Amino acid sequence: QVQLVESGGGLVQAGGSLRLSCAASGRTFSSWVMGWFRQAPGKEREFVATISRNGDSTYTSSSVKGRFVISRDNAKNMVYLQMNSLKPEDSAVYYCAAHPSGGLTALTWEYDYWGQGTQVTVSS
């Protein structure tokens, strides 16, 4: 019923940029708060950014604030993560997630649906 598919990951040099995309299924995309999370080997899944249903509000983690920007296009059922000034510590699998029932949240457990992830590797 609800499927999220991430794309856009790859290998980049430190200081470079990537834009991740998340394509969502269904006709209720505009009713979902969306988020991006990441997970590096041996670490817990970490919050990156979240965006409100209409895109008016965003919240970004301190570790990426000023470098990453989350956005969405409800007409296309898409959410994006523009990543600039990438650092080696940004290397991780990045996941798109949907939260249908509440407001903006950085809590992993409050998101109900998850994509398969896309790998981002930043070389030093």
Coordinates of C-alpha atoms in Angstrom, one line a residue:
Q1 CA 0.0 0.0 0.0
V2 CA 2.6 2.6 1.1
Q3 CA 6.0 2.3 -0.6
L4 CA 8.9 4.7 -0.4
V5 CA 11.8 4.4 -2.8
E6 CA 15.0 6.4 -2.4
S7 CA 17.5 7.2 -5.1
G8 CA 20.4 9.5 -5.8
G9 CA 23.1 8.1 -3.5
G10 CA 26.7 7.6 -4.7
L11 CA 30.4 8.2 -4.1
V12 CA 31.5 11.8 -3.8
Q13 CA 34.6 13.7 -2.6
A14 CA 34.5 15.7 0.6
G15 CA 33.1 19.1 -0.1
G16 CA 30.9 17.9 -2.9
S17 CA 27.1 17.7 -3.2
L18 CA 24.4 15.1 -3.8
R19 CA 20.6 15.3 -4.0
L20 CA 18.6 12.4 -2.7
S21 CA 15.1 11.7 -3.9
C22 CA 12.3 9.7 -2.4
A23 CA 9.3 8.6 -4.5
A24 CA 6.1 7.8 -2.5
S25 CA 3.1 5.7 -3.6
G26 CA -0.5 6.4 -3.1
R27 CA -2.8 9.5 -3.2
T28 CA -2.3 10.6 0.4
F29 CA 1.3 11.8 0.2
S30 CA 0.3 15.4 1.1
S31 CA -1.2 14.2 4.5
W32 CA 2.2 12.7 5.6
V33 CA 5.0 14.3 7.5
M34 CA 8.2 13.1 5.8
G35 CA 11.7 12.6 7.2
W36 CA 15.2 11.6 6.3
F37 CA 17.3 9.4 8.5
R38 CA 20.7 7.8 8.1
Q39 CA 22.6 4.8 9.5
A40 CA 26.3 4.2 9.4
P41 CA 27.9 0.8 10.1
G42 CA 27.9 0.0 13.8
K43 CA 25.7 3.0 14.7
E44 CA 22.1 3.6 15.5
R45 CA 19.7 5.1 12.9
E46 CA 20.1 8.9 13.2
F47 CA 17.6 11.7 12.4
V48 CA 18.6 14.1 9.6
A49 CA 15.6 16.2 8.6
T50 CA 11.8 16.4 8.6
I51 CA 9.3 18.5 6.7
S52 CA 5.6 19.3 7.3
R53 CA 2.7 18.2 5.2
N54 CA 2.5 21.3 3.1
G55 CA 6.3 22.0 3.2
D56 CA 5.9 25.2 5.2
S57 CA 8.0 24.0 8.1
T58 CA 11.3 22.0 8.4
Y59 CA 13.6 20.9 11.1
T60 CA 17.2 19.7 10.6
S61 CA 19.6 18.0 12.9
S62 CA 22.5 20.1 14.3
S63 CA 25.1 17.9 12.6
V64 CA 23.8 18.8 9.1
K65 CA 22.2 22.2 9.7
G66 CA 23.4 24.8 7.2
R67 CA 24.5 22.0 4.8
F68 CA 21.5 19.9 4.1
V69 CA 18.0 21.1 2.9
I70 CA 14.8 19.0 2.9
S71 CA 12.0 19.8 0.4
R72 CA 9.0 18.2 -1.1
D73 CA 6.8 18.4 -4.2
N74 CA 3.3 17.0 -3.3
A75 CA 2.1 17.2 -6.9
K76 CA 4.8 14.6 -7.8
N77 CA 4.7 12.6 -4.5
M78 CA 8.4 13.4 -4.0
V79 CA 10.6 14.4 -1.1
Y80 CA 14.2 15.5 -1.6
L81 CA 17.4 16.0 0.5
Q82 CA 19.9 18.4 -1.0
M83 CA 23.3 17.6 0.6
N84 CA 26.1 20.2 0.3
S85 CA 29.6 20.5 1.8
L86 CA 29.6 16.8 2.4
K87 CA 32.0 15.3 5.0
P88 CA 33.3 11.8 5.4
E89 CA 31.2 11.5 8.6
D90 CA 28.1 11.9 6.5
S91 CA 28.8 8.5 4.9
A92 CA 25.8 6.3 5.6
V93 CA 22.7 4.6 4.2
Y94 CA 20.1 7.3 3.9
Y95 CA 16.4 6.4 4.5
C96 CA 13.2 8.2 3.6
A97 CA 10.3 7.8 6.1
A98 CA 6.7 8.7 6.5
H99 CA 4.7 9.8 9.6
P100 CA 1.0 10.0 8.8
S101 CA -0.5 10.7 12.3
G102 CA 1.3 13.6 13.9
G103 CA 3.5 16.7 13.5
L104 CA 7.2 17.2 12.9
T105 CA 9.3 14.7 14.8
A106 CA 12.9 13.6 15.0
L107 CA 12.0 10.3 16.8
T108 CA 12.6 7.2 14.7
W109 CA 9.9 5.2 16.3
E110 CA 7.2 7.7 15.4
Y111 CA 7.7 7.0 11.7
D112 CA 5.5 4.3 10.3
Y113 CA 6.9 3.6 6.8
W114 CA 10.4 3.4 5.5
G115 CA 12.2 3.1 2.2
Q116 CA 15.0 0.6 1.4
G117 CA 17.7 3.2 1.7
T118 CA 20.4 4.6 -0.6
Q119 CA 24.1 4.5 0.1
V120 CA 26.1 7.8 0.4
T121 CA 29.9 7.5 0.6
V122 CA 32.0 10.6 1.1
S123 CA 35.8 10.2 0.5
S124 CA 38.4 12.2 2.3

